[in-house]
Backbone as a ProteinNet text record, in pm:
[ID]
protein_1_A
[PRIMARY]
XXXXXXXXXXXXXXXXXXXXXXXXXXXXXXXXXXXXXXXXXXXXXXXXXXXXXXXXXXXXXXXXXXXXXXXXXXXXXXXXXXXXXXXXXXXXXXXXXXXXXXXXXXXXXXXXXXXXXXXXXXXXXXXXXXXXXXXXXXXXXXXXXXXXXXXXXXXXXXXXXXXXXXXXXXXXXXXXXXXXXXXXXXXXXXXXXXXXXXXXXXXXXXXXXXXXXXXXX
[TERTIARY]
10983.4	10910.5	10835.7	10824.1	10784.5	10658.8	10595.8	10397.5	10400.3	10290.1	10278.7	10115	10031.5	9913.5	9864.7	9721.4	9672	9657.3	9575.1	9555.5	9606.2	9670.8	9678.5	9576.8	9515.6	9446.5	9474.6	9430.3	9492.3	9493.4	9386.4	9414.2	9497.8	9520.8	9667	9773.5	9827.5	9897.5	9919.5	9824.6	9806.3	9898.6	9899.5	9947.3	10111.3	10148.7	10279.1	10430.5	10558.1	10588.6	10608.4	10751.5	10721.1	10832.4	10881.4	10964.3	11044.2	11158.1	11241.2	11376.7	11422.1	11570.9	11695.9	11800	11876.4	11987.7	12044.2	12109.8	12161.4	12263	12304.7	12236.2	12118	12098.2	12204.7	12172.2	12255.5	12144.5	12146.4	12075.6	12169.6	12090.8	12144.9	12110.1	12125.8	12088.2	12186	12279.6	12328.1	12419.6	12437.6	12477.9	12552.6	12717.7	12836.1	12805.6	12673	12669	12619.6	12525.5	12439.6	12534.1	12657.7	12729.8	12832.4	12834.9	12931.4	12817	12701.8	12623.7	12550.4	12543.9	12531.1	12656.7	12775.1	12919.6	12898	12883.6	12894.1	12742.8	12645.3	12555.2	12510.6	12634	12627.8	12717.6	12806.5	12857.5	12769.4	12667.8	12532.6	12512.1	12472.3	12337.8	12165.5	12150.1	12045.5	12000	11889.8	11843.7	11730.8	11647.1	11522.1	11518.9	11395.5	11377.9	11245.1	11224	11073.9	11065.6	10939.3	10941.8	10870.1	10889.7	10777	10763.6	10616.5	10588.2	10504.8	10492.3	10429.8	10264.4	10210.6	10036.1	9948.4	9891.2	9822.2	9672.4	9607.7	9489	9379.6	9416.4	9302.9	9316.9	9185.5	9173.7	9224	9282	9326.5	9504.9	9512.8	9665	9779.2	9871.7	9966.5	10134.7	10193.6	10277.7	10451	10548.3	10655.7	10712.9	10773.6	10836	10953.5	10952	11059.6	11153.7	11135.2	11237.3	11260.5	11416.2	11408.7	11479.2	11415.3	11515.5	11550	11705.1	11732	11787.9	11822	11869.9	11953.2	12043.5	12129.8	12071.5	12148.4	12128.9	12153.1	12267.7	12340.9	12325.3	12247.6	12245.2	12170.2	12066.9	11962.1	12006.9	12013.3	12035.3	11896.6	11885.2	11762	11806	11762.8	11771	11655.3	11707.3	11612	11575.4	11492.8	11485.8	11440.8	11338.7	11288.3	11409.4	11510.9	11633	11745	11763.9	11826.7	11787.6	11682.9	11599.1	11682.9	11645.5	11696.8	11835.1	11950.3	12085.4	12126.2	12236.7	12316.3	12317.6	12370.3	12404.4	12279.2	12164.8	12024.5	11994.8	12012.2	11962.6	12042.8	12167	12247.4	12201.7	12132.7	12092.1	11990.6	11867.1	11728.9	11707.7	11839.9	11810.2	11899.1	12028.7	12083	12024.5	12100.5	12063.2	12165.9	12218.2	12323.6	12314.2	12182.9	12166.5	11980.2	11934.1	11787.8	11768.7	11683.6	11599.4	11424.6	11379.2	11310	11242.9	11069.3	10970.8	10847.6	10760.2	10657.3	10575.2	10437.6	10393.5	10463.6	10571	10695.5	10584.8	10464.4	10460.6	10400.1	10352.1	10322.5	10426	10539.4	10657.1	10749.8	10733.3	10788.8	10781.1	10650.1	10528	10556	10535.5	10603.7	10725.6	10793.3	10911	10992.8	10885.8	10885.4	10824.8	10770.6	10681.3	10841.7	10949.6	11047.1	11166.4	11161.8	11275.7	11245.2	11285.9	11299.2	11357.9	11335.1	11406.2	11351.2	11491.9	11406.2	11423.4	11361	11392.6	11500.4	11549.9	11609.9	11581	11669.7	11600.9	11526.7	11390.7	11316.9	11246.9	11199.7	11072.4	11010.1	10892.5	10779.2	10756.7	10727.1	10673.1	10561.9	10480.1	10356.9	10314.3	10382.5	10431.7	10460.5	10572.9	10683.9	10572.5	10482	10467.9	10335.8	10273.8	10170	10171.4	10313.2	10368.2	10373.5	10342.5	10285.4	10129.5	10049.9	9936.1	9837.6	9941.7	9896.2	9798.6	9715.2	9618.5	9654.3	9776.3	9784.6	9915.9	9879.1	9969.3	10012.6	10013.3	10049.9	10203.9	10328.9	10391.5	10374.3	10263.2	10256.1	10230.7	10120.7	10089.8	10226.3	10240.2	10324	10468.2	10511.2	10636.4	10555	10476.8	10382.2	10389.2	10312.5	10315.9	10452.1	10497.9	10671.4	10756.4	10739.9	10826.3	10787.6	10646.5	10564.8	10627	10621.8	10607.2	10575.5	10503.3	10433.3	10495.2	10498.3	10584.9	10401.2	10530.8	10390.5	10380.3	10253.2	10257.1	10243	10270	10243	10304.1	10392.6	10464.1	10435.8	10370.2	10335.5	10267.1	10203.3	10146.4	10179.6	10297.7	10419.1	10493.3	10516.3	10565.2	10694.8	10674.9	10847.5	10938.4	10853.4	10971.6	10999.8	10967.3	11050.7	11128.7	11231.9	11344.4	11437.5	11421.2	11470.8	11398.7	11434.2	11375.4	11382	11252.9	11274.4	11342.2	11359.2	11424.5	11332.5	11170.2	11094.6	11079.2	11040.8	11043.3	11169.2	11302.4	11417.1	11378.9	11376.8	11317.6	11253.3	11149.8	10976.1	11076.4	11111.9	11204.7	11234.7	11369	11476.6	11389.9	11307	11243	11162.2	11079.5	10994.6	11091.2	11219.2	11285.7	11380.6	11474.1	11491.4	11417.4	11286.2	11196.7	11169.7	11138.5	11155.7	11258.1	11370.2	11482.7	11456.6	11489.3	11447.9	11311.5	11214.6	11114.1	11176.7	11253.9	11276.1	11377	11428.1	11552	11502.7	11379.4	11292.2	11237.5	11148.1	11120.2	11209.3	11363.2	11424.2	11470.4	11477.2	11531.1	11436.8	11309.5	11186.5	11190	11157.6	11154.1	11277.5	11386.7	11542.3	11507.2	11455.2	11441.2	11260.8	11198.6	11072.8	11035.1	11058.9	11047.4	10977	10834.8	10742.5	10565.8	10478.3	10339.3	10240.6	10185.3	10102.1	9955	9901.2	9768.8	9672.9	9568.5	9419.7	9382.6	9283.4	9281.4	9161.9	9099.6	9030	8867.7	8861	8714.7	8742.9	8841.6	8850.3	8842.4	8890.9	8899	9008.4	8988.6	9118.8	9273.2	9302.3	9479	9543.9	9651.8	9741.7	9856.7	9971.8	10067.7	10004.6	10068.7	10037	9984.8	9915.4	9836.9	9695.3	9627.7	9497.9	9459	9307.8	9218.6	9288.9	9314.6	9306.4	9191.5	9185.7	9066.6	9015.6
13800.8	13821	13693.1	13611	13497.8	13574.7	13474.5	13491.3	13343.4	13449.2	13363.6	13379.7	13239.1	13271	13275.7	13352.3	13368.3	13190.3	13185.6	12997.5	12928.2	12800.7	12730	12570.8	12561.4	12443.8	12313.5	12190.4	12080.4	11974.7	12044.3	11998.9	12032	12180.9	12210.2	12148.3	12123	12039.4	11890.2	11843.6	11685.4	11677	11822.8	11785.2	11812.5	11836.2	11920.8	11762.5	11817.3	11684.5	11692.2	11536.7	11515.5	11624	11651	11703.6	11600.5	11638.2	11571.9	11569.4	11520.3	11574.5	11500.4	11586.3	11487.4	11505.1	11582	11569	11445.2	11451.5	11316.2	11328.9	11158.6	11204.2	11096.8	11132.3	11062	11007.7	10903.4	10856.8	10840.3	10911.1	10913.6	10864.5	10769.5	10614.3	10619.6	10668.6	10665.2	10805.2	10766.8	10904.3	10962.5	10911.5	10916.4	11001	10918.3	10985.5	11119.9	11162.6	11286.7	11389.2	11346.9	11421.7	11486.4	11437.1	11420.3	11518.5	11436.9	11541.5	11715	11708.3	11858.4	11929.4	11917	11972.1	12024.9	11919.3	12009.5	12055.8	12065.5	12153.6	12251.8	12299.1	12415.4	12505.7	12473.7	12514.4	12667.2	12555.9	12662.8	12755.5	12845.4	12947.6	12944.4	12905.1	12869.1	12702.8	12628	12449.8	12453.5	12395.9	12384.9	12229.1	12228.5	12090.8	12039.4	11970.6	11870.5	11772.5	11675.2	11590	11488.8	11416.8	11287.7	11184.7	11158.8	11122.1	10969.6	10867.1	10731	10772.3	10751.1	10762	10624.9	10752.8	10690.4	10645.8	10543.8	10505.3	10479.9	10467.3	10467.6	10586.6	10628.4	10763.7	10776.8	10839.3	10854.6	10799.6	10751.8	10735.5	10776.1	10861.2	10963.4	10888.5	10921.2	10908.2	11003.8	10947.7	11047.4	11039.7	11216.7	11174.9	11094	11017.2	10931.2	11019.2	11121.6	11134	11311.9	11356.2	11495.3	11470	11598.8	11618.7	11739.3	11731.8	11860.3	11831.2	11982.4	11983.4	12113.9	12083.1	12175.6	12228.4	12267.2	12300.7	12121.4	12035.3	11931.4	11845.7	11842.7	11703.5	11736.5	11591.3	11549.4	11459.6	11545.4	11424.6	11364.5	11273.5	11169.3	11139.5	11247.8	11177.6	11079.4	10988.9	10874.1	10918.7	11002.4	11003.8	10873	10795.7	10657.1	10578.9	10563.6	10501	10577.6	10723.1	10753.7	10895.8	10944.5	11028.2	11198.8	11236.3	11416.5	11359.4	11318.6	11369.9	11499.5	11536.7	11656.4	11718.3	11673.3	11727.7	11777.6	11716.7	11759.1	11908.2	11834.4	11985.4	12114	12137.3	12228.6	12277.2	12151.8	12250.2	12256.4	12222.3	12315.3	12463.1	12423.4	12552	12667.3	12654.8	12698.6	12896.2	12975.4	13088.3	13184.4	13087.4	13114.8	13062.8	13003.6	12979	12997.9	12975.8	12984.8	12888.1	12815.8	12658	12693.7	12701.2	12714.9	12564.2	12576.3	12478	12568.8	12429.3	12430.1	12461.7	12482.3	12489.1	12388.6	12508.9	12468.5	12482	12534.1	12515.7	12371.4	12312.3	12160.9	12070	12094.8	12011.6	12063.3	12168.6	12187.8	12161.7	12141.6	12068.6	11950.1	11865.7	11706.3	11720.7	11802.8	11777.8	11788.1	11908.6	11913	11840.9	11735.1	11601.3	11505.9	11552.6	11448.8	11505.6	11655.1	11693.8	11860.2	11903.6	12049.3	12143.3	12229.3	12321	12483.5	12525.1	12649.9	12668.4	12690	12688.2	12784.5	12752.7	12840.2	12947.7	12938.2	13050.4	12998.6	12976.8	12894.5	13005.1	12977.7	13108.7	12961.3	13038.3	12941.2	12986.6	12918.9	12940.5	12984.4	12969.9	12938.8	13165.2	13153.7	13340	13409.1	13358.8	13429.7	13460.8	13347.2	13359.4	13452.9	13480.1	13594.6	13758	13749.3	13907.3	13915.2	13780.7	13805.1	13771.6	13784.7	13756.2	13650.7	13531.1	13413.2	13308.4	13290.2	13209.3	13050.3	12997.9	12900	12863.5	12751.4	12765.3	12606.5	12504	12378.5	12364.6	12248.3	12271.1	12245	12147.8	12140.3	12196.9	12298.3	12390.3	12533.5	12575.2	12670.6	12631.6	12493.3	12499.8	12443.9	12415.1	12406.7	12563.2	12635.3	12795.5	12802.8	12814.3	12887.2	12804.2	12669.8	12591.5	12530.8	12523.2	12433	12293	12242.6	12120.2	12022.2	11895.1	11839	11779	11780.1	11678.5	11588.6	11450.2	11345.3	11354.1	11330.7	11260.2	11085.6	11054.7	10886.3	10847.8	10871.2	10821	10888.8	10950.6	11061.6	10925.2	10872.8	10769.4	10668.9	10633.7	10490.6	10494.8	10383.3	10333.7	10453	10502	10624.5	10552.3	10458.5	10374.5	10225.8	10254.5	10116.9	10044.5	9927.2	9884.8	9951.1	9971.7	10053.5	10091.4	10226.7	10296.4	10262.3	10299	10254.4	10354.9	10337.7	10437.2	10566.9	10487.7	10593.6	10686.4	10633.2	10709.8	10799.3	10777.2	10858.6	10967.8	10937.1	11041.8	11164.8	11097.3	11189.8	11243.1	11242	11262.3	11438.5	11350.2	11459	11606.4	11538.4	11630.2	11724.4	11682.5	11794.3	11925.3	11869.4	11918.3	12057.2	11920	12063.3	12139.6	12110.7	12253.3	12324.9	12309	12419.6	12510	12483.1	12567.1	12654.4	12565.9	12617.8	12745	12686.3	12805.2	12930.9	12931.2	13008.3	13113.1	13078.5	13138.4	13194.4	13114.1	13247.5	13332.2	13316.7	13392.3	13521.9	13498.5	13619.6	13664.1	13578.2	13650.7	13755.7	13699.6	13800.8	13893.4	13939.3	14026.4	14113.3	14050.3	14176.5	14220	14164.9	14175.1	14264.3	14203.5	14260.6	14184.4	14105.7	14026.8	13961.3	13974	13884.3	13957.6	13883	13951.5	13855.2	13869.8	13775.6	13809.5	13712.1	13664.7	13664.5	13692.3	13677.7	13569.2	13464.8	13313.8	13337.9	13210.2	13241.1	13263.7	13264.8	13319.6	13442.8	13545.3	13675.5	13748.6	13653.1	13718.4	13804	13880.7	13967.1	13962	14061	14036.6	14131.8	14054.7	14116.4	14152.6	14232.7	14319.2	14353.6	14307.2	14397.3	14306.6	14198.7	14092.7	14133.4	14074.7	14081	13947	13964.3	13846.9	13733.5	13675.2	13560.6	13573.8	13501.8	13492	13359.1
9228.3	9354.9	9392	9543.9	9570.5	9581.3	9561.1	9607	9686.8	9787.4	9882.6	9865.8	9915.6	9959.4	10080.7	10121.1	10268.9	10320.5	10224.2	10268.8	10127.3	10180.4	10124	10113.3	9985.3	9982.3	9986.9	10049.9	10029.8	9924.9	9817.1	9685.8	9600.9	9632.9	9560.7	9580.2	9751.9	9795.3	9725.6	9712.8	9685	9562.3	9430.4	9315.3	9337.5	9486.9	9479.2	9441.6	9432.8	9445.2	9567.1	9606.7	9770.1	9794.2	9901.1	9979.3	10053.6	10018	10121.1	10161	10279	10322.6	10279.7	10210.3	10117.9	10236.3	10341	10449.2	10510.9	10602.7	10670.7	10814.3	10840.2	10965.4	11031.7	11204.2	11279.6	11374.4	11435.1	11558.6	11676.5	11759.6	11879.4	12021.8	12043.3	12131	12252.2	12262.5	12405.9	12453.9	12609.8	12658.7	12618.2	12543.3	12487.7	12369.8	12272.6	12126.5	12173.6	12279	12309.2	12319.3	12405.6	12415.7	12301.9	12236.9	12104.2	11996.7	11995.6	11893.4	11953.7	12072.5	12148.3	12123.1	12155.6	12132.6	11994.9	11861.3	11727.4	11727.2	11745.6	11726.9	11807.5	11918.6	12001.2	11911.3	11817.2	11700.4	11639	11593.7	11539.2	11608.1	11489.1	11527.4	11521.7	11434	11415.7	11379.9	11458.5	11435.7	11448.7	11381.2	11366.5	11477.5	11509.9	11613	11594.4	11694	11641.2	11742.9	11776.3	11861.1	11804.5	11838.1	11829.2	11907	11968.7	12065.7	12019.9	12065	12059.9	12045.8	11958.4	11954.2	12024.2	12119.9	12188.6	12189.8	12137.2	12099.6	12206.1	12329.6	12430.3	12517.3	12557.2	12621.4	12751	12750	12893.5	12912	12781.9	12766.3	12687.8	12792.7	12721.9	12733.9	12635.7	12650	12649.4	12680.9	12657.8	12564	12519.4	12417.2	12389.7	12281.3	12229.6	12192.8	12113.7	12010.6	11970.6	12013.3	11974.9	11846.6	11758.9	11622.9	11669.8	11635.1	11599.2	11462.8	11375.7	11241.3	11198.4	11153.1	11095	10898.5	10845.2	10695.1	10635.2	10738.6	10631.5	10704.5	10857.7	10904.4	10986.1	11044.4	11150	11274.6	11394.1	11491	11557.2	11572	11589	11778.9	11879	12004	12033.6	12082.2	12127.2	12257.8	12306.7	12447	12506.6	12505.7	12513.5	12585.1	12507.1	12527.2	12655.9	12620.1	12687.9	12773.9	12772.8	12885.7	12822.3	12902.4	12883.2	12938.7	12887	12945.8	12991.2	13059.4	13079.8	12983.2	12870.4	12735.1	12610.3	12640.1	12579.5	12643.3	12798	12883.8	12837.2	12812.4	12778.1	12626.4	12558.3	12455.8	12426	12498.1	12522.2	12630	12695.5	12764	12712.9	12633.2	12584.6	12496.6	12545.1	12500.2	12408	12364.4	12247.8	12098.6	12104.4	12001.1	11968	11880.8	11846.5	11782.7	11862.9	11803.8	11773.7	11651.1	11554.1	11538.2	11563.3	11573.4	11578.2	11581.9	11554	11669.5	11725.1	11838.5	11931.8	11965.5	12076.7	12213.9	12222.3	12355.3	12437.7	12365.2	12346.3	12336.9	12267.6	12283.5	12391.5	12438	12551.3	12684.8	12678.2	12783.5	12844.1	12704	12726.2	12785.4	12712.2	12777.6	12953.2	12956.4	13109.2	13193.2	13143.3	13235.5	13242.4	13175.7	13193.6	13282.9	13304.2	13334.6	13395.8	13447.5	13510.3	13456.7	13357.4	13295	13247.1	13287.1	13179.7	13036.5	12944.3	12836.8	12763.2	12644.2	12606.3	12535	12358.7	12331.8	12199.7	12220.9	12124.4	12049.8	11956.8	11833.9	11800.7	11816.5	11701.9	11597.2	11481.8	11323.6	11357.1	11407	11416.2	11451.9	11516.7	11560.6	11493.9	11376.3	11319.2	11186.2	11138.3	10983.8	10999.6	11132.5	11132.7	11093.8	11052.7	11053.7	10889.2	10797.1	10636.5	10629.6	10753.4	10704.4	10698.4	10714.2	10659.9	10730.4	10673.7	10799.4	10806.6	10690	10762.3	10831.1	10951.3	11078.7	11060.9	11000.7	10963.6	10945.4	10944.9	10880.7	10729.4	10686.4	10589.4	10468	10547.9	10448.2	10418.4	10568.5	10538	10434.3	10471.2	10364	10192.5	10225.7	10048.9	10047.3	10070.6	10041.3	10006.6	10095.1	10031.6	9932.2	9928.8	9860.3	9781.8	9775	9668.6	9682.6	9763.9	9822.5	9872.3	9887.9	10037.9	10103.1	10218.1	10326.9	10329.4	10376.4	10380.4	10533.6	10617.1	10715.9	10763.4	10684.9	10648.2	10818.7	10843.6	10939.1	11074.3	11076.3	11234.6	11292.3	11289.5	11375.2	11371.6	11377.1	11416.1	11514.7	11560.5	11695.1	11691.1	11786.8	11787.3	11900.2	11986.7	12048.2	12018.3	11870.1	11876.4	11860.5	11862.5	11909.6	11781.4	11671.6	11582.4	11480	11456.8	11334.5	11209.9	11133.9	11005.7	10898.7	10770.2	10746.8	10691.3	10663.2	10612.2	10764.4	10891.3	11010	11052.2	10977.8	11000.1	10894.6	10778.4	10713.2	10714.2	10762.6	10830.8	10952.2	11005.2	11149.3	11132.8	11044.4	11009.3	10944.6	10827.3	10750.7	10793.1	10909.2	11004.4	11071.1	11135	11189.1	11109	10991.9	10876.8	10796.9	10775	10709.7	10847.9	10969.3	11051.3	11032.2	11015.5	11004	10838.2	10748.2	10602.5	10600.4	10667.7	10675.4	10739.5	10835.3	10964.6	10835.2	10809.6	10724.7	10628.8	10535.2	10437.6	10480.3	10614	10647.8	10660.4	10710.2	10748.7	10636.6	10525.7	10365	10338.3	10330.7	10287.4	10361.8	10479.7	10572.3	10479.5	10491.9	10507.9	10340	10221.7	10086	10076.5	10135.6	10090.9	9970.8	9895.1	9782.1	9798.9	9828.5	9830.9	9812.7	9788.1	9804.8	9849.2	9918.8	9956.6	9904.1	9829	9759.8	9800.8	9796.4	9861.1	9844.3	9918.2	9905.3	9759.4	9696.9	9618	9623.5	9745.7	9804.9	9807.3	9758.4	9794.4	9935.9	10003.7	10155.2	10180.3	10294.9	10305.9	10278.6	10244	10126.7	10243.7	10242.2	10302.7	10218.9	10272.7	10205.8	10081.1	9943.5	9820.8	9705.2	9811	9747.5	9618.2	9566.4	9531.8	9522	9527.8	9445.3	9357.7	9334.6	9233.7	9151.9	9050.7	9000.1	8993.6
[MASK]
+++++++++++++++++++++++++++++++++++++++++++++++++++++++++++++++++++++++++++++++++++++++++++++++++++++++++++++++++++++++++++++++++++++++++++++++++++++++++++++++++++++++++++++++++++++++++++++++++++++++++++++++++++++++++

């Protein structure tokens, strides 16, 4: 039976090892490749996604996003929006309702995204929704895939240039990896649910337990 906890601490975290995506990614830099990588990942049923946007250090200055992930179980495509904007072929698969794209507070990345383009969305779920139905008070990706996987994803790389003239490989990394634990979470989640194989823990302040949790000591 997995145990899960209500909260997860970030000192526990700190001792976890790293996490990371052993998958093939792809970068996708022009209109030709967009089209080519939408075709096999309209394939899918289920892709976890992600964005990342250029950090902006003076107030009052926002920027667009650079960069969609999407991710399969075995591979990351890296759109460069920066380079090549919402194509035809992006649009078909954010708005797309044949498949379910799985993220993080999608309504913020959806946002941005509509400062670039006119759409309706497809058929998106947030984590952030889904993991409230075990209880859990935390809403991070970091924490939630530490809870389930005993893992840490680093953020080392969230605040690096996302447009710039090419990626590094630790920023392809961090990329891909946000994108495929969206999916990986999305999928335990539906194991547990259909199994029931799980209990969720009371944090160690003894605050409220959900399902068939208790106290820690």
């Amino acid at each position: 039976m997995k145990k899960l906890n209500v909260k997860t601490e970030a000192s526990v975290i700190a001792d976890m090892p790293a996490a990371s995506f052993a998958g093939k990614i792809i970068v996708v830099d022009s209109v030709d490749a967009a089209e080519r990588a939408v075709e096999r990942l309209l394939k899918e049923r289920v892709l976890g996604v992600d964005t990342e946007t250029r950090p902006a250090f003076r107030k009052g200055v926002v920027h667009k996003v650079a960069l969609l992930q999407v991710a399969t179980r075995e591979e990351c495509y890296l759109f460069r929006l920066n380079k090549i904007g919402i194509t035809p072929a992006v649009l078909r698969l954010i708005t797309s309702n044949d498949i379910t794209l799985v993220g993080l507070s999608l309504t913020d990345d959806l946002m941005r995204l509509h400062h670039d383009a006119d759409f309706e969305a497809g058929h998106f779920v947030d984590l952030q929704k889904e993991i409230a139905r075990f209880g859990i008070e935390d809403r991070g990706l970091r924490k939630m895939y530490a809870n389930f996987f005993g893992e840490k994803i680093s953020k080392r790389e969230q605040l690096s240039n996302w447009e710039a003239p090419v990626l590094t490989e630790r920023q392809k990394q961090y990329a891909a990896l946000d994108a495929w634990a969206c999916l990986r979470l999305y999928e335990e989640f539906q194991r547990l649910w259909a199994s029931g194989d799980y209990e969720v823990m009371a944090s160690a302040e003894c605050g409220s337990t959900e399902g068939h949790g208790n106290c820690e000591p």
